[in-house]
């Protein structure tokens, strides 16, 4: 049961995990949103490669997954336009 709860928390949308994305970036054109997500992934991976507290590493992993999902969603949306 606990594993289910933990894995469920990693599926939070980026807008819930990242206030800047929610309030500002999501209002920008799709290509800018994708660029932001890519930079977020890169910076989070960089921070993970250095020692950081376990709590922070779990949050960074969630951010990376959420940003990756957001990029996929934006790519699909961008193709429709």
PDB file of N, CA, C and O in Angstrom:
ATOM      1  N   UNK A   1       0.815  -1.192   0.000  1.00  0.00           N
ATOM      2  CA  UNK A   1       0.000   0.000   0.000  1.00  0.00           C
ATOM      3  C   UNK A   1       0.858   1.255   0.000  1.00  0.00           C
ATOM      4  O   UNK A   1       0.572   2.197  -0.715  1.00  0.00           O
ATOM      5  N   UNK A   2       1.941   1.277   0.732  1.00  0.00           N
ATOM      6  CA  UNK A   2       2.778   2.467   0.771  1.00  0.00           C
ATOM      7  C   UNK A   2       3.463   2.734  -0.558  1.00  0.00           C
ATOM      8  O   UNK A   2       3.612   3.867  -0.954  1.00  0.00           O
ATOM      9  N   UNK A   3       3.865   1.686  -1.268  1.00  0.00           N
ATOM     10  CA  UNK A   3       4.496   1.887  -2.564  1.00  0.00           C
ATOM     11  C   UNK A   3       3.528   2.556  -3.533  1.00  0.00           C
ATOM     12  O   UNK A   3       3.905   3.411  -4.298  1.00  0.00           O
ATOM     13  N   UNK A   4       2.266   2.147  -3.474  1.00  0.00           N
ATOM     14  CA  UNK A   4       1.268   2.753  -4.345  1.00  0.00           C
ATOM     15  C   UNK A   4       1.156   4.247  -4.069  1.00  0.00           C
ATOM     16  O   UNK A   4       1.122   5.053  -4.980  1.00  0.00           O
ATOM     17  N   UNK A   5       1.138   4.609  -2.801  1.00  0.00           N
ATOM     18  CA  UNK A   5       1.025   6.021  -2.447  1.00  0.00           C
ATOM     19  C   UNK A   5       2.240   6.809  -2.917  1.00  0.00           C
ATOM     20  O   UNK A   5       2.116   7.908  -3.419  1.00  0.00           O
ATOM     21  N   UNK A   6       3.411   6.238  -2.773  1.00  0.00           N
ATOM     22  CA  UNK A   6       4.611   6.930  -3.219  1.00  0.00           C
ATOM     23  C   UNK A   6       4.653   7.058  -4.731  1.00  0.00           C
ATOM     24  O   UNK A   6       4.970   8.108  -5.243  1.00  0.00           O
ATOM     25  N   UNK A   7       4.334   5.988  -5.445  1.00  0.00           N
ATOM     26  CA  UNK A   7       4.392   6.068  -6.895  1.00  0.00           C
ATOM     27  C   UNK A   7       3.321   7.008  -7.438  1.00  0.00           C
ATOM     28  O   UNK A   7       3.513   7.642  -8.452  1.00  0.00           O
ATOM     29  N   UNK A   8       2.206   7.096  -6.758  1.00  0.00           N
ATOM     30  CA  UNK A   8       1.143   7.998  -7.171  1.00  0.00           C
ATOM     31  C   UNK A   8       1.589   9.454  -7.049  1.00  0.00           C
ATOM     32  O   UNK A   8       1.246  10.284  -7.865  1.00  0.00           O
ATOM     33  N   UNK A   9       2.378   9.776  -6.027  1.00  0.00           N
ATOM     34  CA  UNK A   9       2.819  11.144  -5.818  1.00  0.00           C
ATOM     35  C   UNK A   9       3.796  11.601  -6.894  1.00  0.00           C
ATOM     36  O   UNK A   9       3.953  12.784  -7.120  1.00  0.00           O
ATOM     37  N   UNK A  10       4.461  10.662  -7.573  1.00  0.00           N
ATOM     38  CA  UNK A  10       5.394  11.041  -8.631  1.00  0.00           C
ATOM     39  C   UNK A  10       4.665  11.418  -9.908  1.00  0.00           C
ATOM     40  O   UNK A  10       5.270  11.888 -10.837  1.00  0.00           O
ATOM     41  N   UNK A  11       3.354  11.219  -9.952  1.00  0.00           N
ATOM     42  CA  UNK A  11       2.594  11.547 -11.148  1.00  0.00           C
ATOM     43  C   UNK A  11       1.907  12.894 -11.042  1.00  0.00           C
ATOM     44  O   UNK A  11       0.977  13.180 -11.774  1.00  0.00           O
ATOM     45  N   UNK A  12       2.361  13.710 -10.138  1.00  0.00           N
ATOM     46  CA  UNK A  12       1.807  15.057 -10.009  1.00  0.00           C
ATOM     47  C   UNK A  12       2.131  15.845 -11.278  1.00  0.00           C
ATOM     48  O   UNK A  12       3.222  15.758 -11.815  1.00  0.00           O
ATOM     49  N   UNK A  13       1.187  16.639 -11.753  1.00  0.00           N
ATOM     50  CA  UNK A  13       1.472  17.477 -12.919  1.00  0.00           C
ATOM     51  C   UNK A  13       2.488  18.567 -12.558  1.00  0.00           C
ATOM     52  O   UNK A  13       2.576  19.002 -11.409  1.00  0.00           O
ATOM     53  N   UNK A  14       3.217  18.983 -13.552  1.00  0.00           N
ATOM     54  CA  UNK A  14       4.253  19.997 -13.334  1.00  0.00           C
ATOM     55  C   UNK A  14       3.666  21.277 -12.738  1.00  0.00           C
ATOM     56  O   UNK A  14       4.282  21.910 -11.884  1.00  0.00           O
ATOM     57  N   UNK A  15       2.478  21.634 -13.146  1.00  0.00           N
ATOM     58  CA  UNK A  15       1.849  22.857 -12.640  1.00  0.00           C
ATOM     59  C   UNK A  15       1.645  22.810 -11.128  1.00  0.00           C
ATOM     60  O   UNK A  15       1.626  23.851 -10.468  1.00  0.00           O
ATOM     61  N   UNK A  16       1.503  21.635 -10.556  1.00  0.00           N
ATOM     62  CA  UNK A  16       1.358  21.516  -9.103  1.00  0.00           C
ATOM     63  C   UNK A  16       2.704  21.520  -8.394  1.00  0.00           C
ATOM     64  O   UNK A  16       2.799  21.915  -7.238  1.00  0.00           O
ATOM     65  N   UNK A  17       3.738  21.068  -9.082  1.00  0.00           N
ATOM     66  CA  UNK A  17       5.062  20.972  -8.466  1.00  0.00           C
ATOM     67  C   UNK A  17       5.886  22.247  -8.618  1.00  0.00           C
ATOM     68  O   UNK A  17       6.785  22.501  -7.828  1.00  0.00           O
ATOM     69  N   UNK A  18       5.597  23.011  -9.642  1.00  0.00           N
ATOM     70  CA  UNK A  18       6.411  24.184  -9.965  1.00  0.00           C
ATOM     71  C   UNK A  18       5.512  25.411 -10.089  1.00  0.00           C
ATOM     72  O   UNK A  18       4.770  25.566 -11.055  1.00  0.00           O
ATOM     73  N   UNK A  19       5.591  26.261  -9.109  1.00  0.00           N
ATOM     74  CA  UNK A  19       4.738  27.450  -9.059  1.00  0.00           C
ATOM     75  C   UNK A  19       5.001  28.399 -10.234  1.00  0.00           C
ATOM     76  O   UNK A  19       4.072  28.975 -10.800  1.00  0.00           O
ATOM     77  N   UNK A  20       6.265  28.565 -10.606  1.00  0.00           N
ATOM     78  CA  UNK A  20       6.608  29.443 -11.724  1.00  0.00           C
ATOM     79  C   UNK A  20       5.963  28.942 -13.010  1.00  0.00           C
ATOM     80  O   UNK A  20       5.393  29.721 -13.775  1.00  0.00           O
ATOM     81  N   UNK A  21       6.040  27.644 -13.235  1.00  0.00           N
ATOM     82  CA  UNK A  21       5.411  27.086 -14.429  1.00  0.00           C
ATOM     83  C   UNK A  21       3.908  27.337 -14.404  1.00  0.00           C
ATOM     84  O   UNK A  21       3.315  27.744 -15.401  1.00  0.00           O
ATOM     85  N   UNK A  22       3.306  27.089 -13.278  1.00  0.00           N
ATOM     86  CA  UNK A  22       1.852  27.235 -13.141  1.00  0.00           C
ATOM     87  C   UNK A  22       1.393  28.668 -13.386  1.00  0.00           C
ATOM     88  O   UNK A  22       0.430  28.905 -14.112  1.00  0.00           O
ATOM     89  N   UNK A  23       2.072  29.616 -12.792  1.00  0.00           N
ATOM     90  CA  UNK A  23       1.603  30.996 -12.826  1.00  0.00           C
ATOM     91  C   UNK A  23       2.079  31.796 -14.035  1.00  0.00           C
ATOM     92  O   UNK A  23       1.414  32.741 -14.444  1.00  0.00           O
ATOM     93  N   UNK A  24       3.227  31.430 -14.597  1.00  0.00           N
ATOM     94  CA  UNK A  24       3.800  32.263 -15.647  1.00  0.00           C
ATOM     95  C   UNK A  24       4.108  31.504 -16.931  1.00  0.00           C
ATOM     96  O   UNK A  24       3.620  31.867 -18.001  1.00  0.00           O
ATOM     97  N   UNK A  25       4.917  30.476 -16.816  1.00  0.00           N
ATOM     98  CA  UNK A  25       5.408  29.777 -18.004  1.00  0.00           C
ATOM     99  C   UNK A  25       4.271  29.162 -18.811  1.00  0.00           C
ATOM    100  O   UNK A  25       4.292  29.177 -20.037  1.00  0.00           O
ATOM    101  N   UNK A  26       3.258  28.656 -18.129  1.00  0.00           N
ATOM    102  CA  UNK A  26       2.142  28.010 -18.833  1.00  0.00           C
ATOM    103  C   UNK A  26       1.372  28.981 -19.723  1.00  0.00           C
ATOM    104  O   UNK A  26       0.605  28.553 -20.592  1.00  0.00           O
ATOM    105  N   UNK A  27       1.574  30.271 -19.545  1.00  0.00           N
ATOM    106  CA  UNK A  27       0.899  31.282 -20.363  1.00  0.00           C
ATOM    107  C   UNK A  27       1.686  31.625 -21.632  1.00  0.00           C
ATOM    108  O   UNK A  27       1.179  32.326 -22.504  1.00  0.00           O
ATOM    109  N   UNK A  28       2.921  31.138 -21.719  1.00  0.00           N
ATOM    110  CA  UNK A  28       3.790  31.445 -22.853  1.00  0.00           C
ATOM    111  C   UNK A  28       3.505  30.510 -24.025  1.00  0.00           C
ATOM    112  O   UNK A  28       2.831  29.487 -23.858  1.00  0.00           O
ATOM    113  N   UNK A  29       4.053  30.829 -25.209  1.00  0.00           N
ATOM    114  CA  UNK A  29       3.888  29.931 -26.360  1.00  0.00           C
ATOM    115  C   UNK A  29       4.476  28.536 -26.055  1.00  0.00           C
ATOM    116  O   UNK A  29       5.364  28.388 -25.214  1.00  0.00           O
ATOM    117  N   UNK A  30       3.991  27.547 -26.782  1.00  0.00           N
ATOM    118  CA  UNK A  30       4.381  26.153 -26.544  1.00  0.00           C
ATOM    119  C   UNK A  30       5.891  25.960 -26.602  1.00  0.00           C
ATOM    120  O   UNK A  30       6.467  25.281 -25.745  1.00  0.00           O
ATOM    121  N   UNK A  31       6.560  26.560 -27.582  1.00  0.00           N
ATOM    122  CA  UNK A  31       8.009  26.364 -27.697  1.00  0.00           C
ATOM    123  C   UNK A  31       8.756  26.904 -26.481  1.00  0.00           C
ATOM    124  O   UNK A  31       9.763  26.326 -26.058  1.00  0.00           O
ATOM    125  N   UNK A  32       8.263  27.976 -25.887  1.00  0.00           N
ATOM    126  CA  UNK A  32       8.879  28.518 -24.673  1.00  0.00           C
ATOM    127  C   UNK A  32       8.627  27.601 -23.469  1.00  0.00           C
ATOM    128  O   UNK A  32       9.491  27.437 -22.616  1.00  0.00           O
ATOM    129  N   UNK A  33       7.446  27.029 -23.410  1.00  0.00           N
ATOM    130  CA  UNK A  33       7.134  26.088 -22.328  1.00  0.00           C
ATOM    131  C   UNK A  33       8.037  24.867 -22.418  1.00  0.00           C
ATOM    132  O   UNK A  33       8.562  24.392 -21.405  1.00  0.00           O
ATOM    133  N   UNK A  34       8.228  24.355 -23.636  1.00  0.00           N
ATOM    134  CA  UNK A  34       9.099  23.192 -23.831  1.00  0.00           C
ATOM    135  C   UNK A  34      10.530  23.536 -23.438  1.00  0.00           C
ATOM    136  O   UNK A  34      11.195  22.752 -22.747  1.00  0.00           O
ATOM    137  N   UNK A  35      11.005  24.702 -23.841  1.00  0.00           N
ATOM    138  CA  UNK A  35      12.372  25.115 -23.501  1.00  0.00           C
ATOM    139  C   UNK A  35      12.544  25.213 -21.983  1.00  0.00           C
ATOM    140  O   UNK A  35      13.570  24.793 -21.437  1.00  0.00           O
ATOM    141  N   UNK A  36      11.547  25.749 -21.300  1.00  0.00           N
ATOM    142  CA  UNK A  36      11.606  25.838 -19.843  1.00  0.00           C
ATOM    143  C   UNK A  36      11.686  24.448 -19.222  1.00  0.00           C
ATOM    144  O   UNK A  36      12.491  24.203 -18.324  1.00  0.00           O
ATOM    145  N   UNK A  37      10.850  23.538 -19.697  1.00  0.00           N
ATOM    146  CA  UNK A  37      10.851  22.167 -19.167  1.00  0.00           C
ATOM    147  C   UNK A  37      12.201  21.491 -19.396  1.00  0.00           C
ATOM    148  O   UNK A  37      12.710  20.791 -18.512  1.00  0.00           O
ATOM    149  N   UNK A  38      12.782  21.710 -20.562  1.00  0.00           N
ATOM    150  CA  UNK A  38      14.097  21.126 -20.851  1.00  0.00           C
ATOM    151  C   UNK A  38      15.162  21.677 -19.904  1.00  0.00           C
ATOM    152  O   UNK A  38      15.994  20.928 -19.391  1.00  0.00           O
ATOM    153  N   UNK A  39      15.125  22.974 -19.654  1.00  0.00           N
ATOM    154  CA  UNK A  39      16.090  23.572 -18.721  1.00  0.00           C
ATOM    155  C   UNK A  39      15.853  23.075 -17.300  1.00  0.00           C
ATOM    156  O   UNK A  39      16.803  22.843 -16.551  1.00  0.00           O
ATOM    157  N   UNK A  40      14.590  22.895 -16.943  1.00  0.00           N
ATOM    158  CA  UNK A  40      14.258  22.378 -15.617  1.00  0.00           C
ATOM    159  C   UNK A  40      14.804  20.963 -15.440  1.00  0.00           C
ATOM    160  O   UNK A  40      15.375  20.631 -14.397  1.00  0.00           O
ATOM    161  N   UNK A  41      14.668  20.144 -16.453  1.00  0.00           N
ATOM    162  CA  UNK A  41      15.196  18.776 -16.406  1.00  0.00           C
ATOM    163  C   UNK A  41      16.715  18.805 -16.272  1.00  0.00           C
ATOM    164  O   UNK A  41      17.292  18.103 -15.433  1.00  0.00           O
ATOM    165  N   UNK A  42      17.372  19.616 -17.082  1.00  0.00           N
ATOM    166  CA  UNK A  42      18.830  19.702 -17.038  1.00  0.00           C
ATOM    167  C   UNK A  42      19.327  20.171 -15.666  1.00  0.00           C
ATOM    168  O   UNK A  42      20.255  19.589 -15.104  1.00  0.00           O
ATOM    169  N   UNK A  43      18.714  21.219 -15.137  1.00  0.00           N
ATOM    170  CA  UNK A  43      19.172  21.739 -13.843  1.00  0.00           C
ATOM    171  C   UNK A  43      18.872  20.756 -12.712  1.00  0.00           C
ATOM    172  O   UNK A  43      19.672  20.606 -11.786  1.00  0.00           O
ATOM    173  N   UNK A  44      17.749  20.061 -12.802  1.00  0.00           N
ATOM    174  CA  UNK A  44      17.415  19.078 -11.767  1.00  0.00           C
ATOM    175  C   UNK A  44      18.374  17.898 -11.809  1.00  0.00           C
ATOM    176  O   UNK A  44      18.813  17.406 -10.763  1.00  0.00           O
ATOM    177  N   UNK A  45      18.726  17.449 -13.009  1.00  0.00           N
ATOM    178  CA  UNK A  45      19.699  16.354 -13.140  1.00  0.00           C
ATOM    179  C   UNK A  45      21.058  16.789 -12.605  1.00  0.00           C
ATOM    180  O   UNK A  45      21.758  16.001 -11.964  1.00  0.00           O
ATOM    181  N   UNK A  46      21.428  18.024 -12.878  1.00  0.00           N
ATOM    182  CA  UNK A  46      22.702  18.538 -12.367  1.00  0.00           C
ATOM    183  C   UNK A  46      22.701  18.530 -10.839  1.00  0.00           C
ATOM    184  O   UNK A  46      23.658  18.087 -10.212  1.00  0.00           O
ATOM    185  N   UNK A  47      21.620  19.005 -10.237  1.00  0.00           N
ATOM    186  CA  UNK A  47      21.523  19.021  -8.776  1.00  0.00           C
ATOM    187  C   UNK A  47      21.536  17.613  -8.206  1.00  0.00           C
ATOM    188  O   UNK A  47      22.115  17.374  -7.145  1.00  0.00           O
ATOM    189  N   UNK A  48      20.910  16.661  -8.907  1.00  0.00           N
ATOM    190  CA  UNK A  48      20.907  15.273  -8.442  1.00  0.00           C
ATOM    191  C   UNK A  48      22.298  14.655  -8.505  1.00  0.00           C
ATOM    192  O   UNK A  48      22.624  13.784  -7.705  1.00  0.00           O
ATOM    193  N   UNK A  49      23.105  15.100  -9.469  1.00  0.00           N
ATOM    194  CA  UNK A  49      24.439  14.529  -9.615  1.00  0.00           C
ATOM    195  C   UNK A  49      25.374  14.973  -8.488  1.00  0.00           C
ATOM    196  O   UNK A  49      26.419  14.368  -8.275  1.00  0.00           O
ATOM    197  N   UNK A  50      24.985  15.999  -7.773  1.00  0.00           N
ATOM    198  CA  UNK A  50      25.741  16.452  -6.611  1.00  0.00           C
ATOM    199  C   UNK A  50      25.003  15.997  -5.359  1.00  0.00           C
ATOM    200  O   UNK A  50      23.813  15.713  -5.402  1.00  0.00           O
ATOM    201  N   UNK A  51      25.695  15.935  -4.279  1.00  0.00           N
ATOM    202  CA  UNK A  51      25.050  15.458  -3.055  1.00  0.00           C
ATOM    203  C   UNK A  51      23.959  16.427  -2.630  1.00  0.00           C
ATOM    204  O   UNK A  51      24.157  17.634  -2.576  1.00  0.00           O
ATOM    205  N   UNK A  52      22.798  15.856  -2.357  1.00  0.00           N
ATOM    206  CA  UNK A  52      21.693  16.651  -1.843  1.00  0.00           C
ATOM    207  C   UNK A  52      20.884  15.771  -0.898  1.00  0.00           C
ATOM    208  O   UNK A  52      20.934  14.546  -0.987  1.00  0.00           O
ATOM    209  N   UNK A  53      20.160  16.370   0.012  1.00  0.00           N
ATOM    210  CA  UNK A  53      19.351  15.581   0.952  1.00  0.00           C
ATOM    211  C   UNK A  53      18.347  14.691   0.219  1.00  0.00           C
ATOM    212  O   UNK A  53      17.887  15.024  -0.876  1.00  0.00           O
ATOM    213  N   UNK A  54      18.017  13.564   0.833  1.00  0.00           N
ATOM    214  CA  UNK A  54      17.106  12.605   0.213  1.00  0.00           C
ATOM    215  C   UNK A  54      15.762  13.252  -0.124  1.00  0.00           C
ATOM    216  O   UNK A  54      15.190  12.999  -1.182  1.00  0.00           O
ATOM    217  N   UNK A  55      15.266  14.099   0.757  1.00  0.00           N
ATOM    218  CA  UNK A  55      13.995  14.785   0.513  1.00  0.00           C
ATOM    219  C   UNK A  55      14.076  15.596  -0.782  1.00  0.00           C
ATOM    220  O   UNK A  55      13.159  15.571  -1.595  1.00  0.00           O
ATOM    221  N   UNK A  56      15.178  16.312  -0.960  1.00  0.00           N
ATOM    222  CA  UNK A  56      15.355  17.114  -2.169  1.00  0.00           C
ATOM    223  C   UNK A  56      15.495  16.232  -3.401  1.00  0.00           C
ATOM    224  O   UNK A  56      14.982  16.568  -4.464  1.00  0.00           O
ATOM    225  N   UNK A  57      16.194  15.123  -3.269  1.00  0.00           N
ATOM    226  CA  UNK A  57      16.387  14.258  -4.435  1.00  0.00           C
ATOM    227  C   UNK A  57      15.065  13.664  -4.900  1.00  0.00           C
ATOM    228  O   UNK A  57      14.824  13.545  -6.105  1.00  0.00           O
ATOM    229  N   UNK A  58      14.188  13.316  -3.981  1.00  0.00           N
ATOM    230  CA  UNK A  58      12.874  12.796  -4.367  1.00  0.00           C
ATOM    231  C   UNK A  58      12.062  13.869  -5.097  1.00  0.00           C
ATOM    232  O   UNK A  58      11.401  13.586  -6.097  1.00  0.00           O
ATOM    233  N   UNK A  59      12.119  15.091  -4.607  1.00  0.00           N
ATOM    234  CA  UNK A  59      11.402  16.192  -5.263  1.00  0.00           C
ATOM    235  C   UNK A  59      11.973  16.445  -6.663  1.00  0.00           C
ATOM    236  O   UNK A  59      11.219  16.653  -7.623  1.00  0.00           O
ATOM    237  N   UNK A  60      13.292  16.418  -6.781  1.00  0.00           N
ATOM    238  CA  UNK A  60      13.923  16.644  -8.079  1.00  0.00           C
ATOM    239  C   UNK A  60      13.535  15.552  -9.077  1.00  0.00           C
ATOM    240  O   UNK A  60      13.275  15.836 -10.250  1.00  0.00           O
ATOM    241  N   UNK A  61      13.480  14.320  -8.612  1.00  0.00           N
ATOM    242  CA  UNK A  61      13.067  13.218  -9.488  1.00  0.00           C
ATOM    243  C   UNK A  61      11.631  13.406  -9.952  1.00  0.00           C
ATOM    244  O   UNK A  61      11.305  13.159 -11.117  1.00  0.00           O
ATOM    245  N   UNK A  62      10.782  13.866  -9.056  1.00  0.00           N
ATOM    246  CA  UNK A  62       9.385  14.142  -9.421  1.00  0.00           C
ATOM    247  C   UNK A  62       9.307  15.271 -10.442  1.00  0.00           C
ATOM    248  O   UNK A  62       8.517  15.198 -11.397  1.00  0.00           O
ATOM    249  N   UNK A  63      10.117  16.298 -10.250  1.00  0.00           N
ATOM    250  CA  UNK A  63      10.147  17.410 -11.204  1.00  0.00           C
ATOM    251  C   UNK A  63      10.575  16.938 -12.589  1.00  0.00           C
ATOM    252  O   UNK A  63       9.990  17.342 -13.599  1.00  0.00           O
ATOM    253  N   UNK A  64      11.590  16.093 -12.636  1.00  0.00           N
ATOM    254  CA  UNK A  64      12.094  15.593 -13.913  1.00  0.00           C
ATOM    255  C   UNK A  64      11.007  14.801 -14.631  1.00  0.00           C
ATOM    256  O   UNK A  64      10.755  15.011 -15.820  1.00  0.00           O
ATOM    257  N   UNK A  65      10.352  13.921 -13.910  1.00  0.00           N
ATOM    258  CA  UNK A  65       9.281  13.116 -14.526  1.00  0.00           C
ATOM    259  C   UNK A  65       8.128  13.995 -14.993  1.00  0.00           C
ATOM    260  O   UNK A  65       7.618  13.825 -16.097  1.00  0.00           O
ATOM    261  N   UNK A  66       7.739  14.939 -14.164  1.00  0.00           N
ATOM    262  CA  UNK A  66       6.616  15.815 -14.516  1.00  0.00           C
ATOM    263  C   UNK A  66       6.963  16.696 -15.721  1.00  0.00           C
ATOM    264  O   UNK A  66       6.126  16.915 -16.601  1.00  0.00           O
ATOM    265  N   UNK A  67       8.184  17.190 -15.766  1.00  0.00           N
ATOM    266  CA  UNK A  67       8.602  18.027 -16.886  1.00  0.00           C
ATOM    267  C   UNK A  67       8.659  17.212 -18.174  1.00  0.00           C
ATOM    268  O   UNK A  67       8.279  17.695 -19.246  1.00  0.00           O
ATOM    269  N   UNK A  68       9.110  15.974 -18.069  1.00  0.00           N
ATOM    270  CA  UNK A  68       9.156  15.101 -19.239  1.00  0.00           C
ATOM    271  C   UNK A  68       7.745  14.830 -19.767  1.00  0.00           C
ATOM    272  O   UNK A  68       7.498  14.903 -20.976  1.00  0.00           O
ATOM    273  N   UNK A  69       6.811  14.548 -18.875  1.00  0.00           N
ATOM    274  CA  UNK A  69       5.411  14.323 -19.271  1.00  0.00           C
ATOM    275  C   UNK A  69       4.844  15.593 -19.903  1.00  0.00           C
ATOM    276  O   UNK A  69       4.130  15.533 -20.913  1.00  0.00           O
ATOM    277  N   UNK A  70       5.176  16.734 -19.327  1.00  0.00           N
ATOM    278  CA  UNK A  70       4.680  18.012 -19.858  1.00  0.00           C
ATOM    279  C   UNK A  70       5.216  18.252 -21.263  1.00  0.00           C
ATOM    280  O   UNK A  70       4.475  18.710 -22.154  1.00  0.00           O
ATOM    281  N   UNK A  71       6.482  17.938 -21.505  1.00  0.00           N
ATOM    282  CA  UNK A  71       7.063  18.088 -22.849  1.00  0.00           C
ATOM    283  C   UNK A  71       6.322  17.208 -23.845  1.00  0.00           C
ATOM    284  O   UNK A  71       5.979  17.649 -24.947  1.00  0.00           O
ATOM    285  N   UNK A  72       6.071  15.973 -23.456  1.00  0.00           N
ATOM    286  CA  UNK A  72       5.332  15.065 -24.351  1.00  0.00           C
ATOM    287  C   UNK A  72       3.947  15.621 -24.661  1.00  0.00           C
ATOM    288  O   UNK A  72       3.503  15.610 -25.806  1.00  0.00           O
ATOM    289  N   UNK A  73       3.280  16.122 -23.630  1.00  0.00           N
ATOM    290  CA  UNK A  73       1.941  16.697 -23.817  1.00  0.00           C
ATOM    291  C   UNK A  73       1.995  17.922 -24.727  1.00  0.00           C
ATOM    292  O   UNK A  73       1.168  18.079 -25.609  1.00  0.00           O
ATOM    293  N   UNK A  74       2.982  18.790 -24.507  1.00  0.00           N
ATOM    294  CA  UNK A  74       3.107  20.000 -25.300  1.00  0.00           C
ATOM    295  C   UNK A  74       3.456  19.676 -26.747  1.00  0.00           C
ATOM    296  O   UNK A  74       2.975  20.350 -27.670  1.00  0.00           O
ATOM    297  N   UNK A  75       4.293  18.665 -26.967  1.00  0.00           N
ATOM    298  CA  UNK A  75       4.628  18.257 -28.328  1.00  0.00           C
ATOM    299  C   UNK A  75       3.394  17.772 -29.069  1.00  0.00           C
ATOM    300  O   UNK A  75       3.209  18.063 -30.252  1.00  0.00           O
ATOM    301  N   UNK A  76       2.550  17.041 -28.385  1.00  0.00           N
ATOM    302  CA  UNK A  76       1.306  16.556 -28.981  1.00  0.00           C
ATOM    303  C   UNK A  76       0.367  17.719 -29.269  1.00  0.00           C
ATOM    304  O   UNK A  76      -0.219  17.801 -30.352  1.00  0.00           O
ATOM    305  N   UNK A  77       0.256  18.642 -28.326  1.00  0.00           N
ATOM    306  CA  UNK A  77      -0.600  19.819 -28.493  1.00  0.00           C
ATOM    307  C   UNK A  77      -0.078  20.692 -29.627  1.00  0.00           C
ATOM    308  O   UNK A  77      -0.847  21.208 -30.424  1.00  0.00           O
ATOM    309  N   UNK A  78       1.243  20.863 -29.682  1.00  0.00           N
ATOM    310  CA  UNK A  78       1.851  21.698 -30.711  1.00  0.00           C
ATOM    311  C   UNK A  78       1.628  21.157 -32.098  1.00  0.00           C
ATOM    312  O   UNK A  78       1.507  21.912 -33.068  1.00  0.00           O
ATOM    313  N   UNK A  79       1.538  19.851 -32.238  1.00  0.00           N
ATOM    314  CA  UNK A  79       1.301  19.233 -33.550  1.00  0.00           C
ATOM    315  C   UNK A  79      -0.122  19.469 -34.024  1.00  0.00           C
ATOM    316  O   UNK A  79      -0.387  19.570 -35.210  1.00  0.00           O
ATOM    317  N   UNK A  80      -1.044  19.550 -33.069  1.00  0.00           N
ATOM    318  CA  UNK A  80      -2.453  19.755 -33.409  1.00  0.00           C
ATOM    319  C   UNK A  80      -2.718  21.177 -33.913  1.00  0.00           C
ATOM    320  O   UNK A  80      -3.654  21.408 -34.651  1.00  0.00           O
ATOM    321  N   UNK A  81      -1.897  22.127 -33.472  1.00  0.00           N
ATOM    322  CA  UNK A  81      -2.136  23.533 -33.836  1.00  0.00           C
ATOM    323  C   UNK A  81      -1.699  23.860 -35.227  1.00  0.00           C
ATOM    324  O   UNK A  81      -0.901  23.295 -35.840  1.00  0.00           O
TER     325      UNK A  81
END
